[in-house]
mmCIF file of C-alpha atoms in Angstrom:
data_model
loop_
_atom_site.group_PDB
_atom_site.id
_atom_site.type_symbol
_atom_site.label_atom_id
_atom_site.label_comp_id
_atom_site.label_asym_id
_atom_site.label_seq_id
_atom_site.Cartn_x
_atom_site.Cartn_y
_atom_site.Cartn_z
ATOM 1 C CA MET A 1 0.000 0.000 0.000
ATOM 2 C CA VAL A 2 1.286 3.456 -0.975
ATOM 3 C CA ASP A 3 0.536 6.442 1.233
ATOM 4 C CA TYR A 4 3.216 8.943 0.154
ATOM 5 C CA ARG A 5 3.522 10.134 -3.449
ATOM 6 C CA ILE A 6 6.440 11.992 -5.019
ATOM 7 C CA LEU A 7 6.623 13.652 -8.422
ATOM 8 C CA SER A 8 10.052 14.564 -9.786
ATOM 9 C CA PHE A 9 10.966 16.673 -12.835
ATOM 10 C CA ASP A 10 14.276 16.718 -14.718
ATOM 11 C CA GLY A 11 16.029 19.809 -15.989
ATOM 12 C CA GLY A 12 16.185 20.567 -19.697
ATOM 13 C CA GLY A 13 15.489 24.208 -20.523
ATOM 14 C CA ILE A 14 12.826 24.742 -23.160
ATOM 15 C CA ARG A 15 12.307 20.965 -23.223
ATOM 16 C CA GLY A 16 10.311 21.356 -20.013
ATOM 17 C CA LEU A 17 7.451 21.913 -22.458
ATOM 18 C CA LEU A 18 7.613 18.197 -23.252
ATOM 19 C CA SER A 19 7.078 17.353 -19.563
ATOM 20 C CA LEU A 20 4.073 19.680 -19.417
ATOM 21 C CA VAL A 21 2.425 18.104 -22.458
ATOM 22 C CA LEU A 22 2.941 14.658 -20.918
ATOM 23 C CA LEU A 23 1.390 15.857 -17.640
ATOM 24 C CA ASP A 24 -1.634 17.206 -19.474
ATOM 25 C CA ARG A 25 -2.108 13.942 -21.375
ATOM 26 C CA MET A 26 -1.803 11.831 -18.221
ATOM 27 C CA GLY A 27 -4.324 14.077 -16.490
ATOM 28 C CA LYS A 28 -6.869 13.301 -19.179
ATOM 29 C CA GLU A 29 -6.262 9.559 -18.785
ATOM 30 C CA VAL A 30 -6.179 9.547 -14.959
ATOM 31 C CA PRO A 31 -8.156 12.580 -13.742
ATOM 32 C CA GLY A 32 -7.054 14.015 -10.416
ATOM 33 C CA TRP A 33 -3.824 12.044 -10.084
ATOM 34 C CA LEU A 34 -1.655 15.171 -9.923
ATOM 35 C CA ASP A 35 -3.570 16.528 -6.928
ATOM 36 C CA LYS A 36 -2.537 13.473 -4.905
ATOM 37 C CA ALA A 37 1.173 14.289 -5.033
ATOM 38 C CA ASP A 38 2.548 14.947 -1.543
ATOM 39 C CA LEU A 39 5.971 16.189 -2.579
ATOM 40 C CA LEU A 40 7.263 17.814 -5.768
ATOM 41 C CA ALA A 41 10.905 18.007 -6.828
ATOM 42 C CA GLY A 42 12.418 19.680 -9.825
ATOM 43 C CA THR A 43 15.739 20.875 -11.164
ATOM 44 C CA SER A 44 16.164 23.867 -13.464
ATOM 45 C CA THR A 45 13.170 23.952 -15.814
ATOM 46 C CA GLY A 46 11.755 21.092 -13.725
ATOM 47 C CA GLY A 47 12.083 23.314 -10.668
ATOM 48 C CA ILE A 48 9.935 25.965 -12.332
ATOM 49 C CA ILE A 49 7.310 23.320 -13.123
ATOM 50 C CA ALA A 50 7.391 21.869 -9.598
ATOM 51 C CA LEU A 51 7.109 25.286 -7.981
ATOM 52 C CA GLY A 52 4.312 26.280 -10.343
ATOM 53 C CA ILE A 53 2.257 23.187 -9.552
ATOM 54 C CA ALA A 54 2.882 23.605 -5.819
ATOM 55 C CA HIS A 55 1.667 27.205 -6.146
ATOM 56 C CA GLY A 56 -1.547 26.056 -7.803
ATOM 57 C CA VAL A 57 -0.729 27.502 -11.228
ATOM 58 C CA PRO A 58 -2.774 25.704 -13.931
ATOM 59 C CA LEU A 59 -0.691 23.553 -16.263
ATOM 60 C CA ALA A 60 -1.945 25.598 -19.211
ATOM 61 C CA ASP A 61 -0.479 28.761 -17.671
ATOM 62 C CA ILE A 62 2.882 27.118 -17.004
ATOM 63 C CA ARG A 63 2.872 25.805 -20.561
ATOM 64 C CA ALA A 64 2.200 29.321 -21.855
ATOM 65 C CA LEU A 65 5.452 30.462 -20.211
ATOM 66 C CA TYR A 66 7.329 28.149 -22.576
ATOM 67 C CA GLU A 67 5.278 28.588 -25.733
ATOM 68 C CA GLN A 68 4.620 32.334 -25.488
ATOM 69 C CA LYS A 69 7.627 33.644 -23.563
ATOM 70 C CA GLY A 70 10.349 31.169 -24.520
ATOM 71 C CA ARG A 71 11.712 33.377 -27.284
ATOM 72 C CA ASP A 72 11.948 36.339 -24.915
ATOM 73 C CA ILE A 73 13.782 34.285 -22.300
ATOM 74 C CA PHE A 74 16.204 32.797 -24.840
ATOM 75 C CA ASP A 75 16.759 36.041 -26.737
ATOM 76 C CA ASP A 76 20.341 36.293 -27.964
ATOM 77 C CA SER A 77 20.561 39.810 -29.370
ATOM 78 C CA TRP A 78 23.495 41.115 -31.409
ATOM 79 C CA LEU A 79 24.154 43.700 -28.705
ATOM 80 C CA ASP A 80 24.447 40.999 -26.044
ATOM 81 C CA ASN A 81 26.760 39.000 -28.300
ATOM 82 C CA LEU A 82 28.930 42.078 -28.726
ATOM 83 C CA ARG A 83 29.148 42.622 -24.957
ATOM 84 C CA ASP A 84 30.025 39.029 -24.119
ATOM 85 C CA LEU A 85 32.269 38.451 -27.160
ATOM 86 C CA GLY A 86 29.947 35.849 -28.644
ATOM 87 C CA ASN A 87 29.544 33.895 -25.368
ATOM 88 C CA VAL A 88 33.293 33.747 -24.744
ATOM 89 C CA ALA A 89 33.296 36.276 -21.892
ATOM 90 C CA GLY A 90 29.702 36.170 -20.703
ATOM 91 C CA ALA A 91 26.566 34.066 -20.517
ATOM 92 C CA GLN A 92 24.699 33.561 -23.766
ATOM 93 C CA TYR A 93 21.458 35.023 -22.423
ATOM 94 C CA GLY A 94 20.526 37.623 -19.860
ATOM 95 C CA ASN A 95 18.015 36.820 -17.125
ATOM 96 C CA LYS A 96 15.839 39.943 -17.184
ATOM 97 C CA ALA A 97 13.021 38.272 -19.122
ATOM 98 C CA MET A 98 13.183 35.158 -16.954
ATOM 99 C CA THR A 99 13.076 37.258 -13.790
ATOM 100 C CA ARG A 100 10.133 39.281 -15.072
ATOM 101 C CA GLU A 101 8.079 36.218 -15.965
ATOM 102 C CA LEU A 102 8.834 34.338 -12.757
ATOM 103 C CA ARG A 103 7.915 37.365 -10.643
ATOM 104 C CA ARG A 104 4.683 37.638 -12.609
ATOM 105 C CA ILE A 105 3.825 34.021 -11.799
ATOM 106 C CA PHE A 106 4.953 33.823 -8.174
ATOM 107 C CA GLY A 107 4.899 37.435 -6.995
ATOM 108 C CA GLU A 108 6.125 37.632 -3.398
ATOM 109 C CA THR A 109 5.102 34.060 -2.589
ATOM 110 C CA ARG A 110 7.537 32.281 -0.290
ATOM 111 C CA LEU A 111 8.216 28.567 -0.225
ATOM 112 C CA LYS A 112 6.306 28.238 3.061
ATOM 113 C CA ASP A 113 3.215 29.661 1.333
ATOM 114 C CA LEU A 114 3.077 26.908 -1.290
ATOM 115 C CA ALA A 115 0.266 24.376 -1.089
ATOM 116 C CA LYS A 116 2.644 21.398 -1.387
ATOM 117 C CA ARG A 117 6.077 20.398 -0.163
ATOM 118 C CA VAL A 118 8.912 21.007 -2.616
ATOM 119 C CA LEU A 119 12.601 20.189 -3.018
ATOM 120 C CA ILE A 120 14.568 22.299 -5.512
ATOM 121 C CA PRO A 121 18.310 21.721 -6.130
ATOM 122 C CA ALA A 122 20.735 24.545 -6.917
ATOM 123 C CA PHE A 123 24.493 24.876 -6.537
ATOM 124 C CA ASP A 124 25.944 27.438 -4.140
ATOM 125 C CA LEU A 125 29.239 28.822 -5.444
ATOM 126 C CA ASP A 126 30.228 30.166 -2.004
ATOM 127 C CA ASN A 127 28.455 29.186 1.206
ATOM 128 C CA GLU A 128 30.094 32.191 2.947
ATOM 129 C CA ASN A 129 30.638 30.178 6.104
ATOM 130 C CA PRO A 130 32.411 32.384 8.666
ATOM 131 C CA ASP A 131 34.600 29.392 9.512
ATOM 132 C CA ALA A 132 37.303 29.470 6.827
ATOM 133 C CA SER A 133 37.831 25.723 7.177
ATOM 134 C CA ARG A 134 34.224 25.120 6.056
ATOM 135 C CA ARG A 135 33.839 27.825 3.415
ATOM 136 C CA ALA A 136 33.404 26.258 -0.031
ATOM 137 C CA TRP A 137 31.017 25.719 -2.895
ATOM 138 C CA SER A 138 28.406 23.051 -2.298
ATOM 139 C CA PRO A 139 25.053 21.614 -3.429
ATOM 140 C CA LYS A 140 22.003 23.305 -1.974
ATOM 141 C CA PHE A 141 18.543 21.751 -1.694
ATOM 142 C CA PHE A 142 15.863 24.376 -1.136
ATOM 143 C CA HIS A 143 12.792 22.965 0.605
ATOM 144 C CA ASN A 144 9.763 24.070 2.608
ATOM 145 C CA PHE A 145 9.677 21.291 5.173
ATOM 146 C CA PRO A 146 9.724 22.462 8.787
ATOM 147 C CA GLY A 147 12.917 22.140 10.774
ATOM 148 C CA PRO A 148 16.202 23.917 11.436
ATOM 149 C CA ASP A 149 17.319 23.926 7.793
ATOM 150 C CA SER A 150 13.975 24.965 6.272
ATOM 151 C CA ASP A 151 14.020 27.471 3.415
ATOM 152 C CA GLY A 152 10.396 28.418 3.917
ATOM 153 C CA ASP A 153 11.138 32.147 3.956
ATOM 154 C CA ARG A 154 12.812 32.091 0.531
ATOM 155 C CA LEU A 155 10.952 33.762 -2.321
ATOM 156 C CA ALA A 156 9.698 31.170 -4.808
ATOM 157 C CA TYR A 157 10.655 33.199 -7.879
ATOM 158 C CA LYS A 158 14.199 33.575 -6.572
ATOM 159 C CA VAL A 159 14.582 29.833 -5.986
ATOM 160 C CA ALA A 160 13.272 29.262 -9.520
ATOM 161 C CA LEU A 161 15.967 31.613 -10.824
ATOM 162 C CA TYR A 162 18.691 29.889 -8.802
ATOM 163 C CA THR A 163 17.889 26.376 -9.994
ATOM 164 C CA SER A 164 17.652 27.415 -13.652
ATOM 165 C CA ALA A 165 20.844 29.506 -13.919
ATOM 166 C CA ALA A 166 22.541 27.064 -16.292
ATOM 167 C CA PRO A 167 26.274 27.804 -16.687
ATOM 168 C CA THR A 168 27.156 29.457 -20.030
ATOM 169 C CA PHE A 169 23.444 29.938 -20.778
ATOM 170 C CA PHE A 170 22.463 32.310 -17.938
ATOM 171 C CA PRO A 171 24.356 34.359 -15.332
ATOM 172 C CA ALA A 172 24.611 33.096 -11.768
ATOM 173 C CA VAL A 173 21.968 34.557 -9.441
ATOM 174 C CA ASP A 174 22.921 35.589 -5.895
ATOM 175 C CA GLY A 175 25.831 33.156 -6.087
ATOM 176 C CA TYR A 176 23.758 30.167 -7.221
ATOM 177 C CA ILE A 177 23.829 28.204 -10.463
ATOM 178 C CA ASP A 178 21.696 25.466 -11.996
ATOM 179 C CA GLY A 179 21.196 22.391 -9.817
ATOM 180 C CA GLY A 180 21.602 20.312 -12.959
ATOM 181 C CA VAL A 181 25.371 20.331 -12.485
ATOM 182 C CA PHE A 182 24.881 17.689 -9.792
ATOM 183 C CA ALA A 183 21.206 16.615 -9.746
ATOM 184 C CA ASN A 184 19.592 17.146 -13.132
ATOM 185 C CA ASN A 185 17.292 14.281 -12.160
ATOM 186 C CA PRO A 186 16.442 15.046 -8.503
ATOM 187 C CA SER A 187 14.590 11.776 -7.853
ATOM 188 C CA MET A 188 17.123 10.270 -5.484
ATOM 189 C CA ALA A 189 17.617 13.553 -3.648
ATOM 190 C CA VAL A 190 13.900 13.938 -3.022
ATOM 191 C CA LEU A 191 13.606 10.326 -1.910
ATOM 192 C CA ALA A 192 16.345 10.979 0.640
ATOM 193 C CA GLN A 193 14.533 14.103 1.846
ATOM 194 C CA THR A 194 11.543 12.011 2.930
ATOM 195 C CA GLN A 195 13.745 10.265 5.504
ATOM 196 C CA ASP A 196 14.913 13.427 7.291
ATOM 197 C CA HIS A 197 13.704 13.166 10.877
ATOM 198 C CA ARG A 198 14.355 16.878 11.372
ATOM 199 C CA ALA A 199 11.676 17.685 8.768
ATOM 200 C CA LEU A 200 9.235 14.831 9.350
ATOM 201 C CA GLN A 201 8.426 13.543 12.814
ATOM 202 C CA LYS A 202 7.388 10.258 11.266
ATOM 203 C CA PRO A 203 9.095 9.774 7.881
ATOM 204 C CA PRO A 204 7.150 7.566 5.461
ATOM 205 C CA ARG A 205 8.378 3.995 5.161
ATOM 206 C CA HIS A 206 10.235 3.517 1.919
ATOM 207 C CA ASP A 207 8.031 0.533 1.064
ATOM 208 C CA ARG A 208 5.003 2.855 1.109
ATOM 209 C CA ILE A 209 6.443 5.551 -1.149
ATOM 210 C CA ALA A 210 5.608 5.883 -4.844
ATOM 211 C CA LEU A 211 7.792 8.040 -7.083
ATOM 212 C CA LEU A 212 7.108 9.160 -10.640
ATOM 213 C CA SER A 213 10.081 10.711 -12.440
ATOM 214 C CA ILE A 214 9.478 12.693 -15.630
ATOM 215 C CA GLY A 215 12.194 13.594 -18.126
ATOM 216 C CA THR A 216 12.445 16.342 -20.723
ATOM 217 C CA GLY A 217 13.461 14.190 -23.661
ATOM 218 C CA THR A 218 16.824 12.527 -24.183
ATOM 219 C CA SER A 219 18.960 13.142 -27.257
ATOM 220 C CA LEU A 220 21.136 10.238 -28.379
ATOM 221 C CA MET A 221 24.489 11.978 -28.082
ATOM 222 C CA ARG A 222 27.878 10.317 -28.254
ATOM 223 C CA ILE A 223 31.569 10.912 -28.922
ATOM 224 C CA GLU A 224 32.729 8.329 -31.429
ATOM 225 C CA ARG A 225 36.510 8.704 -31.124
ATOM 226 C CA LYS A 226 38.073 6.161 -28.746
ATOM 227 C CA ASN A 227 41.296 7.900 -27.730
ATOM 228 C CA LEU A 228 40.754 11.572 -26.989
ATOM 229 C CA ASP A 229 43.563 13.946 -26.171
ATOM 230 C CA TRP A 230 41.358 16.949 -25.518
ATOM 231 C CA GLY A 231 42.008 19.988 -23.387
ATOM 232 C CA GLN A 232 39.717 22.512 -21.756
ATOM 233 C CA ALA A 233 38.595 24.149 -24.995
ATOM 234 C CA GLN A 234 37.388 20.846 -26.479
ATOM 235 C CA TRP A 235 35.798 19.453 -23.322
ATOM 236 C CA ILE A 236 33.964 22.535 -22.045
ATOM 237 C CA LYS A 237 30.898 22.177 -24.277
ATOM 238 C CA PRO A 238 30.308 18.395 -24.215
ATOM 239 C CA LEU A 239 31.262 18.107 -20.542
ATOM 240 C CA LEU A 240 28.139 19.936 -19.337
ATOM 241 C CA ASN A 241 25.915 17.540 -21.285
ATOM 242 C CA ILE A 242 27.915 14.527 -20.102
ATOM 243 C CA MET A 243 27.548 15.554 -16.450
ATOM 244 C CA MET A 244 23.823 16.200 -16.713
ATOM 245 C CA ASP A 245 23.049 12.997 -18.632
ATOM 246 C CA GLY A 246 25.298 10.966 -16.352
ATOM 247 C CA VAL A 247 23.750 12.067 -13.073
ATOM 248 C CA MET A 248 20.275 11.432 -14.460
ATOM 249 C CA GLY A 249 21.172 7.813 -15.079
ATOM 250 C CA VAL A 250 22.642 7.380 -11.602
ATOM 251 C CA ALA A 251 19.485 8.680 -9.887
ATOM 252 C CA ASP A 252 17.310 6.446 -12.074
ATOM 253 C CA TYR A 253 19.347 3.369 -11.116
ATOM 254 C CA GLN A 254 19.287 4.180 -7.403
ATOM 255 C CA CYS A 255 15.549 4.826 -7.228
ATOM 256 C CA ARG A 256 14.774 1.712 -9.248
ATOM 257 C CA GLN A 257 16.872 -0.423 -6.892
ATOM 258 C CA ILE A 258 15.302 1.027 -3.744
ATOM 259 C CA LEU A 259 11.649 1.363 -4.741
ATOM 260 C CA GLY A 260 11.213 -1.385 -7.323
ATOM 261 C CA ASP A 261 7.733 -1.363 -8.851
ATOM 262 C CA ARG A 262 6.758 1.691 -6.830
ATOM 263 C CA TYR A 263 9.064 3.743 -9.035
ATOM 264 C CA HIS A 264 8.331 4.692 -12.625
ATOM 265 C CA ARG A 265 10.310 6.877 -14.988
ATOM 266 C CA LEU A 266 8.823 8.444 -18.087
ATOM 267 C CA ALA A 267 11.812 9.670 -20.094
ATOM 268 C CA PRO A 268 11.146 9.741 -23.851
ATOM 269 C CA VAL A 269 14.104 9.412 -26.214
ATOM 270 C CA PHE A 270 14.268 11.570 -29.325
ATOM 271 C CA PRO A 271 14.879 9.900 -32.691
ATOM 272 C CA PRO A 272 18.576 9.388 -33.559
ATOM 273 C CA ASP A 273 18.586 12.315 -35.991
ATOM 274 C CA GLN A 274 17.178 14.828 -33.494
ATOM 275 C CA VAL A 275 19.196 16.801 -30.958
ATOM 276 C CA ILE A 276 17.110 19.443 -29.226
ATOM 277 C CA GLY A 277 19.123 21.837 -27.103
ATOM 278 C CA LEU A 278 18.147 23.543 -23.863
ATOM 279 C CA ASP A 279 17.522 26.779 -25.758
ATOM 280 C CA ALA A 280 16.002 25.418 -28.980
ATOM 281 C CA VAL A 281 12.962 27.705 -29.024
ATOM 282 C CA ASP A 282 12.672 27.243 -32.770
ATOM 283 C CA ARG A 283 11.868 23.573 -32.092
ATOM 284 C CA ILE A 284 8.825 24.272 -29.885
ATOM 285 C CA PRO A 285 6.352 22.904 -32.474
ATOM 286 C CA ASP A 286 8.515 19.773 -32.843
ATOM 287 C CA LEU A 287 8.599 19.308 -29.057
ATOM 288 C CA VAL A 288 4.821 19.501 -28.804
ATOM 289 C CA LYS A 289 4.326 17.132 -31.736
ATOM 290 C CA PHE A 290 6.791 14.642 -30.270
ATOM 291 C CA ALA A 291 5.232 14.843 -26.784
ATOM 292 C CA GLU A 292 1.751 14.267 -28.181
ATOM 293 C CA ALA A 293 2.975 11.059 -29.859
ATOM 294 C CA VAL A 294 4.886 9.598 -26.868
ATOM 295 C CA ASP A 295 3.469 6.282 -25.655
ATOM 296 C CA ILE A 296 2.237 6.993 -22.131
ATOM 297 C CA SER A 297 0.329 3.734 -21.683
ATOM 298 C CA GLY A 298 2.955 2.355 -19.295
ATOM 299 C CA ALA A 299 2.820 5.468 -17.115
ATOM 300 C CA VAL A 300 -0.981 5.434 -17.108
ATOM 301 C CA LYS A 301 -1.042 1.763 -16.137
ATOM 302 C CA TRP A 302 1.442 2.463 -13.334
ATOM 303 C CA LEU A 303 -0.600 5.400 -12.055
ATOM 304 C CA ASN A 304 -3.771 3.340 -11.942
ATOM 305 C CA ALA A 305 -2.069 0.436 -10.213
ATOM 306 C CA THR A 306 0.255 2.281 -7.822
ATOM 307 C CA TRP A 307 -0.507 5.958 -7.385
#
């Protein structure tokens, strides 16, 4: 018997639209299932989705952020390119449009005001610990559980900015960058959060937890050469993708081993000839078309049987 339900969203930039289309389709097949989620986790674009759902924002309104405002958010003007030397000395995009839209959605809402529990990963570039022996960069999991390490007073729009500040794409915000550098799939992190006795007086038993993990579409990327003698210039671009794809696979393996049939991952794979980047706003129609054609029968069956 399951009595605690977790929904986890991967990072992926504009590809978060794919996750939203899948959510909408599953809602039509299993009405009301989303309302039963006890805890929502999300990294980067997944963090925006998780926070939006926890705030009670209709899926259609979150989807509109991607379809109607995506081009504004990923707007690479010639003037910006001139300032940052074509992305050599600055992030590819500014975050003014992103900030504006997130403030419009969340206003002054704080994490403690959300209707559901959330866990949102970001990476802190400097924890500013007064003890020099403990001052360093480190992962940060923003959450609204009670307890001594609660982030309930944090503004939701700010946390959304922190988790989605992807290196090279957007500037860091208040010293934070995208949580995707260490937890692009936050499933295992959120599962661990449920066992924190500081936040939950009676943590749910792991054999009574159900977890649904939703991806943003996987591109079949590879490096065909066997013996690489690359330096920083060659590795910098593929390394970010390697890290994000790699950590997603690790979290999937761990959750599958711990939860067994009470875990399900819906992570569609794009056709071999399609690589859709985090900022591919010109591929929005393709994303929607692909998401509408994804076979969700397995996820629907799992929801009916487990959720």
